[in-house]
Amino acid sequence: MKKQLFAVVVGAALALPMFAQAQSSYVGINAGRSELKLSGDLGSGKEDKTGYKAYAGYNFTQNFGLEAGYANFGKLKDRDAGTAVSMETSAFYLAGTATMPINPQLSAFAKAGVTQNRTKATVSGFGLRFSGKEDKTAAMFGIGAAYHVNQNVSVVAEYENFGKTYSENGAKLKASMLSAGVRYQF
């Protein structure tokens, strides 16, 4: 065990200089249109809400990195025949990123990873009230583009699909987001 740990530490120490010129960290914030799609036995529909996300990432090379973030998709509300339903959905995600520079000012990127979605649901009507929450792990993916204003600041636009966020009693809720924002690279 000690030999394996020593080998990992030495290997990491030797590999770091290879990534020294290409590595960079970044933080960003986006806002845009989130889409919540509800389907189930009683019907289906979709609703667009204002969503936002905050994230941080690390580029190991010019082309590959890792990103983690938090996204909030807004609140889905429905009122029908004396019954009110409210669902608020958010997600924490971790994704690998791939970036392809198009020219010095523009690059395209894609990401794929895993997300931990949380949906808080409240149903009330006829003098009763029920509330609960569900955590659901799902695969996520995204594509986008970044315009580099200068060496540190980029304007980004992206589409992300966070998969199923809720699945209970035949009802399924899926979330995606089309957003734009600003990214600051260290």
PDB file of C-alpha atoms in Angstrom:
ATOM      1  CA  MET A   1       0.000   0.000   0.000  1.00  0.00           C
ATOM      2  CA  LYS A   2       2.788   2.443   0.884  1.00  0.00           C
ATOM      3  CA  LYS A   3       4.605   1.636  -2.363  1.00  0.00           C
ATOM      4  CA  GLN A   4       1.436   2.300  -4.408  1.00  0.00           C
ATOM      5  CA  LEU A   5       0.834   5.603  -2.653  1.00  0.00           C
ATOM      6  CA  PHE A   6       4.467   6.595  -3.204  1.00  0.00           C
ATOM      7  CA  ALA A   7       4.186   5.700  -6.911  1.00  0.00           C
ATOM      8  CA  VAL A   8       1.038   7.829  -7.297  1.00  0.00           C
ATOM      9  CA  VAL A   9       2.640  10.840  -5.566  1.00  0.00           C
ATOM     10  CA  VAL A  10       5.837  10.582  -7.634  1.00  0.00           C
ATOM     11  CA  GLY A  11       3.829  10.103 -10.848  1.00  0.00           C
ATOM     12  CA  ALA A  12       1.688  13.149 -10.122  1.00  0.00           C
ATOM     13  CA  ALA A  13       4.748  15.246  -9.287  1.00  0.00           C
ATOM     14  CA  LEU A  14       6.405  14.259 -12.570  1.00  0.00           C
ATOM     15  CA  ALA A  15       3.229  14.865 -14.614  1.00  0.00           C
ATOM     16  CA  LEU A  16       2.508  18.369 -13.268  1.00  0.00           C
ATOM     17  CA  PRO A  17       5.241  20.132 -15.271  1.00  0.00           C
ATOM     18  CA  MET A  18       3.731  18.728 -18.493  1.00  0.00           C
ATOM     19  CA  PHE A  19       0.453  20.506 -17.736  1.00  0.00           C
ATOM     20  CA  ALA A  20       2.006  23.683 -16.332  1.00  0.00           C
ATOM     21  CA  GLN A  21       1.628  25.811 -19.463  1.00  0.00           C
ATOM     22  CA  ALA A  22      -1.877  24.659 -20.383  1.00  0.00           C
ATOM     23  CA  GLN A  23      -3.581  24.544 -17.016  1.00  0.00           C
ATOM     24  CA  SER A  24      -5.988  27.234 -15.959  1.00  0.00           C
ATOM     25  CA  SER A  25      -8.892  27.668 -13.578  1.00  0.00           C
ATOM     26  CA  TYR A  26     -12.110  29.541 -14.272  1.00  0.00           C
ATOM     27  CA  VAL A  27     -15.363  30.606 -12.646  1.00  0.00           C
ATOM     28  CA  GLY A  28     -18.549  31.660 -14.347  1.00  0.00           C
ATOM     29  CA  ILE A  29     -22.179  32.587 -14.029  1.00  0.00           C
ATOM     30  CA  ASN A  30     -24.939  32.078 -16.598  1.00  0.00           C
ATOM     31  CA  ALA A  31     -28.628  32.932 -16.834  1.00  0.00           C
ATOM     32  CA  GLY A  32     -31.194  31.949 -19.412  1.00  0.00           C
ATOM     33  CA  ARG A  33     -34.224  29.874 -20.277  1.00  0.00           C
ATOM     34  CA  SER A  34     -34.732  26.613 -18.439  1.00  0.00           C
ATOM     35  CA  GLU A  35     -37.242  24.141 -19.769  1.00  0.00           C
ATOM     36  CA  LEU A  36     -39.094  21.802 -17.427  1.00  0.00           C
ATOM     37  CA  LYS A  37     -40.956  18.944 -19.185  1.00  0.00           C
ATOM     38  CA  LEU A  38     -43.547  17.092 -17.147  1.00  0.00           C
ATOM     39  CA  SER A  39     -45.048  13.854 -18.439  1.00  0.00           C
ATOM     40  CA  GLY A  40     -47.146  11.219 -16.790  1.00  0.00           C
ATOM     41  CA  ASP A  41     -50.403   9.327 -16.552  1.00  0.00           C
ATOM     42  CA  LEU A  42     -52.491  12.452 -15.993  1.00  0.00           C
ATOM     43  CA  GLY A  43     -51.036  14.441 -18.887  1.00  0.00           C
ATOM     44  CA  SER A  44     -47.932  16.220 -20.034  1.00  0.00           C
ATOM     45  CA  GLY A  45     -46.629  19.682 -20.694  1.00  0.00           C
ATOM     46  CA  LYS A  46     -43.613  21.904 -20.607  1.00  0.00           C
ATOM     47  CA  GLU A  47     -42.927  25.250 -19.084  1.00  0.00           C
ATOM     48  CA  ASP A  48     -40.119  27.726 -19.664  1.00  0.00           C
ATOM     49  CA  LYS A  49     -38.680  29.479 -16.635  1.00  0.00           C
ATOM     50  CA  THR A  50     -35.716  31.730 -15.924  1.00  0.00           C
ATOM     51  CA  GLY A  51     -32.815  29.623 -14.732  1.00  0.00           C
ATOM     52  CA  TYR A  52     -29.303  30.393 -13.603  1.00  0.00           C
ATOM     53  CA  LYS A  53     -26.093  28.574 -12.790  1.00  0.00           C
ATOM     54  CA  ALA A  54     -22.743  29.194 -11.152  1.00  0.00           C
ATOM     55  CA  TYR A  55     -19.745  27.018 -11.919  1.00  0.00           C
ATOM     56  CA  ALA A  56     -15.995  26.559 -11.637  1.00  0.00           C
ATOM     57  CA  GLY A  57     -13.624  24.569 -13.773  1.00  0.00           C
ATOM     58  CA  TYR A  58     -10.068  23.528 -14.343  1.00  0.00           C
ATOM     59  CA  ASN A  59      -8.421  22.939 -17.742  1.00  0.00           C
ATOM     60  CA  PHE A  60      -5.745  20.257 -17.591  1.00  0.00           C
ATOM     61  CA  THR A  61      -4.721  20.990 -21.188  1.00  0.00           C
ATOM     62  CA  GLN A  62      -5.894  23.379 -23.892  1.00  0.00           C
ATOM     63  CA  ASN A  63      -8.505  20.791 -24.924  1.00  0.00           C
ATOM     64  CA  PHE A  64      -9.571  18.869 -21.791  1.00  0.00           C
ATOM     65  CA  GLY A  65     -10.799  19.850 -18.347  1.00  0.00           C
ATOM     66  CA  LEU A  66     -13.241  19.315 -15.515  1.00  0.00           C
ATOM     67  CA  GLU A  67     -16.183  21.504 -14.447  1.00  0.00           C
ATOM     68  CA  ALA A  68     -18.459  21.516 -11.380  1.00  0.00           C
ATOM     69  CA  GLY A  69     -21.461  23.706 -10.770  1.00  0.00           C
ATOM     70  CA  TYR A  70     -24.906  24.421  -9.396  1.00  0.00           C
ATOM     71  CA  ALA A  71     -27.974  25.120 -11.550  1.00  0.00           C
ATOM     72  CA  ASN A  72     -31.437  26.314 -10.526  1.00  0.00           C
ATOM     73  CA  PHE A  73     -34.242  25.745 -13.050  1.00  0.00           C
ATOM     74  CA  GLY A  74     -36.968  27.794 -11.381  1.00  0.00           C
ATOM     75  CA  LYS A  75     -40.349  26.762 -10.033  1.00  0.00           C
ATOM     76  CA  LEU A  76     -43.067  24.898 -11.943  1.00  0.00           C
ATOM     77  CA  LYS A  77     -46.568  25.817 -10.706  1.00  0.00           C
ATOM     78  CA  ASP A  78     -49.950  24.436 -11.732  1.00  0.00           C
ATOM     79  CA  ARG A  79     -53.427  24.990 -10.308  1.00  0.00           C
ATOM     80  CA  ASP A  80     -56.371  22.849 -11.380  1.00  0.00           C
ATOM     81  CA  ALA A  81     -59.802  22.184  -9.836  1.00  0.00           C
ATOM     82  CA  GLY A  82     -58.887  23.233  -6.308  1.00  0.00           C
ATOM     83  CA  THR A  83     -55.483  21.504  -6.325  1.00  0.00           C
ATOM     84  CA  ALA A  84     -52.180  23.375  -6.496  1.00  0.00           C
ATOM     85  CA  VAL A  85     -48.865  21.750  -7.467  1.00  0.00           C
ATOM     86  CA  SER A  86     -45.466  23.408  -7.090  1.00  0.00           C
ATOM     87  CA  MET A  87     -42.129  21.837  -8.082  1.00  0.00           C
ATOM     88  CA  GLU A  88     -38.748  23.539  -7.646  1.00  0.00           C
ATOM     89  CA  THR A  89     -35.758  21.864  -9.296  1.00  0.00           C
ATOM     90  CA  SER A  90     -32.010  22.372  -8.925  1.00  0.00           C
ATOM     91  CA  ALA A  91     -28.860  20.380  -9.673  1.00  0.00           C
ATOM     92  CA  PHE A  92     -25.220  19.942  -8.705  1.00  0.00           C
ATOM     93  CA  TYR A  93     -23.078  18.553 -11.516  1.00  0.00           C
ATOM     94  CA  LEU A  94     -19.580  17.349 -12.332  1.00  0.00           C
ATOM     95  CA  ALA A  95     -18.559  17.046 -15.977  1.00  0.00           C
ATOM     96  CA  GLY A  96     -15.546  16.457 -18.155  1.00  0.00           C
ATOM     97  CA  THR A  97     -15.050  19.158 -20.795  1.00  0.00           C
ATOM     98  CA  ALA A  98     -13.577  19.118 -24.286  1.00  0.00           C
ATOM     99  CA  THR A  99     -12.686  22.407 -25.997  1.00  0.00           C
ATOM    100  CA  MET A 100     -11.861  22.998 -29.657  1.00  0.00           C
ATOM    101  CA  PRO A 101     -10.343  26.412 -30.498  1.00  0.00           C
ATOM    102  CA  ILE A 102     -11.773  27.769 -33.763  1.00  0.00           C
ATOM    103  CA  ASN A 103      -9.618  30.900 -33.835  1.00  0.00           C
ATOM    104  CA  PRO A 104      -7.881  33.002 -31.119  1.00  0.00           C
ATOM    105  CA  GLN A 105     -11.176  34.679 -30.115  1.00  0.00           C
ATOM    106  CA  LEU A 106     -13.671  31.804 -30.491  1.00  0.00           C
ATOM    107  CA  SER A 107     -13.857  28.223 -29.234  1.00  0.00           C
ATOM    108  CA  ALA A 108     -16.492  25.500 -29.116  1.00  0.00           C
ATOM    109  CA  PHE A 109     -16.887  23.141 -26.187  1.00  0.00           C
ATOM    110  CA  ALA A 110     -18.803  20.072 -25.082  1.00  0.00           C
ATOM    111  CA  LYS A 111     -19.285  18.502 -21.692  1.00  0.00           C
ATOM    112  CA  ALA A 112     -20.556  15.201 -20.333  1.00  0.00           C
ATOM    113  CA  GLY A 113     -20.913  14.085 -16.759  1.00  0.00           C
ATOM    114  CA  VAL A 114     -23.180  13.264 -13.878  1.00  0.00           C
ATOM    115  CA  THR A 115     -25.708  15.428 -12.058  1.00  0.00           C
ATOM    116  CA  GLN A 116     -27.429  15.158  -8.696  1.00  0.00           C
ATOM    117  CA  ASN A 117     -30.874  16.651  -9.277  1.00  0.00           C
ATOM    118  CA  ARG A 118     -33.150  17.712  -6.431  1.00  0.00           C
ATOM    119  CA  THR A 119     -36.846  18.423  -6.821  1.00  0.00           C
ATOM    120  CA  LYS A 120     -38.976  19.807  -4.004  1.00  0.00           C
ATOM    121  CA  ALA A 121     -42.669  19.164  -4.601  1.00  0.00           C
ATOM    122  CA  THR A 122     -45.686  20.589  -2.786  1.00  0.00           C
ATOM    123  CA  VAL A 123     -49.274  19.536  -3.467  1.00  0.00           C
ATOM    124  CA  SER A 124     -52.178  21.199  -1.688  1.00  0.00           C
ATOM    125  CA  GLY A 125     -55.906  21.125  -2.046  1.00  0.00           C
ATOM    126  CA  PHE A 126     -59.151  20.089  -0.372  1.00  0.00           C
ATOM    127  CA  GLY A 127     -57.700  21.028   3.022  1.00  0.00           C
ATOM    128  CA  LEU A 128     -54.643  18.761   2.626  1.00  0.00           C
ATOM    129  CA  ARG A 129     -51.022  19.640   2.034  1.00  0.00           C
ATOM    130  CA  PHE A 130     -48.190  17.295   1.081  1.00  0.00           C
ATOM    131  CA  SER A 131     -44.576  18.239   0.496  1.00  0.00           C
ATOM    132  CA  GLY A 132     -41.462  16.214  -0.130  1.00  0.00           C
ATOM    133  CA  LYS A 133     -38.243  16.138  -2.064  1.00  0.00           C
ATOM    134  CA  GLU A 134     -36.531  13.668  -4.330  1.00  0.00           C
ATOM    135  CA  ASP A 135     -32.860  13.405  -5.241  1.00  0.00           C
ATOM    136  CA  LYS A 136     -32.145  11.756  -8.577  1.00  0.00           C
ATOM    137  CA  THR A 137     -28.759  11.046 -10.169  1.00  0.00           C
ATOM    138  CA  ALA A 138     -28.687  11.339 -13.957  1.00  0.00           C
ATOM    139  CA  ALA A 139     -26.304  11.731 -16.868  1.00  0.00           C
ATOM    140  CA  MET A 140     -25.896  15.242 -18.253  1.00  0.00           C
ATOM    141  CA  PHE A 141     -24.414  16.711 -21.422  1.00  0.00           C
ATOM    142  CA  GLY A 142     -23.927  20.129 -22.929  1.00  0.00           C
ATOM    143  CA  ILE A 143     -22.540  22.024 -25.916  1.00  0.00           C
ATOM    144  CA  GLY A 144     -21.588  25.652 -26.309  1.00  0.00           C
ATOM    145  CA  ALA A 145     -19.297  28.358 -27.583  1.00  0.00           C
ATOM    146  CA  ALA A 146     -17.059  30.928 -25.906  1.00  0.00           C
ATOM    147  CA  TYR A 147     -15.991  34.300 -27.290  1.00  0.00           C
ATOM    148  CA  HIS A 148     -12.762  35.411 -25.609  1.00  0.00           C
ATOM    149  CA  VAL A 149     -12.976  39.161 -24.974  1.00  0.00           C
ATOM    150  CA  ASN A 150      -9.425  39.143 -23.616  1.00  0.00           C
ATOM    151  CA  GLN A 151      -7.041  36.673 -21.971  1.00  0.00           C
ATOM    152  CA  ASN A 152      -9.177  36.413 -18.812  1.00  0.00           C
ATOM    153  CA  VAL A 153     -12.794  37.211 -19.760  1.00  0.00           C
ATOM    154  CA  SER A 154     -15.051  35.178 -22.058  1.00  0.00           C
ATOM    155  CA  VAL A 155     -18.699  35.442 -23.008  1.00  0.00           C
ATOM    156  CA  VAL A 156     -20.302  31.992 -23.260  1.00  0.00           C
ATOM    157  CA  ALA A 157     -23.535  30.561 -24.658  1.00  0.00           C
ATOM    158  CA  GLU A 158     -24.513  26.945 -24.048  1.00  0.00           C
ATOM    159  CA  TYR A 159     -27.231  24.299 -24.006  1.00  0.00           C
ATOM    160  CA  GLU A 160     -27.272  21.674 -21.231  1.00  0.00           C
ATOM    161  CA  ASN A 161     -29.541  18.685 -20.655  1.00  0.00           C
ATOM    162  CA  PHE A 162     -29.750  17.502 -17.040  1.00  0.00           C
ATOM    163  CA  GLY A 163     -31.968  14.450 -17.634  1.00  0.00           C
ATOM    164  CA  LYS A 164     -34.731  13.298 -15.273  1.00  0.00           C
ATOM    165  CA  THR A 165     -35.021  15.327 -12.108  1.00  0.00           C
ATOM    166  CA  TYR A 166     -38.141  13.671 -10.698  1.00  0.00           C
ATOM    167  CA  SER A 167     -39.894  10.332 -11.156  1.00  0.00           C
ATOM    168  CA  GLU A 168     -42.786   9.474  -8.835  1.00  0.00           C
ATOM    169  CA  ASN A 169     -46.227   7.843  -9.264  1.00  0.00           C
ATOM    170  CA  GLY A 170     -45.981   7.783 -13.050  1.00  0.00           C
ATOM    171  CA  ALA A 171     -44.937  11.450 -13.303  1.00  0.00           C
ATOM    172  CA  LYS A 172     -41.539  12.345 -14.773  1.00  0.00           C
ATOM    173  CA  LEU A 173     -39.872  15.737 -14.858  1.00  0.00           C
ATOM    174  CA  LYS A 174     -36.899  16.537 -17.129  1.00  0.00           C
ATOM    175  CA  ALA A 175     -34.805  19.711 -17.115  1.00  0.00           C
ATOM    176  CA  SER A 176     -32.628  21.481 -19.677  1.00  0.00           C
ATOM    177  CA  MET A 177     -31.203  24.991 -19.954  1.00  0.00           C
ATOM    178  CA  LEU A 178     -30.191  27.378 -22.734  1.00  0.00           C
ATOM    179  CA  SER A 179     -28.074  30.112 -21.163  1.00  0.00           C
ATOM    180  CA  ALA A 180     -25.512  32.844 -21.713  1.00  0.00           C
ATOM    181  CA  GLY A 181     -23.033  34.288 -19.273  1.00  0.00           C
ATOM    182  CA  VAL A 182     -19.553  35.422 -18.389  1.00  0.00           C
ATOM    183  CA  ARG A 183     -16.525  33.301 -17.510  1.00  0.00           C
ATOM    184  CA  TYR A 184     -13.370  34.581 -15.790  1.00  0.00           C
ATOM    185  CA  GLN A 185     -10.170  32.585 -16.279  1.00  0.00           C
ATOM    186  CA  PHE A 186      -7.236  32.794 -13.839  1.00  0.00           C
TER     187      PHE A 186
END
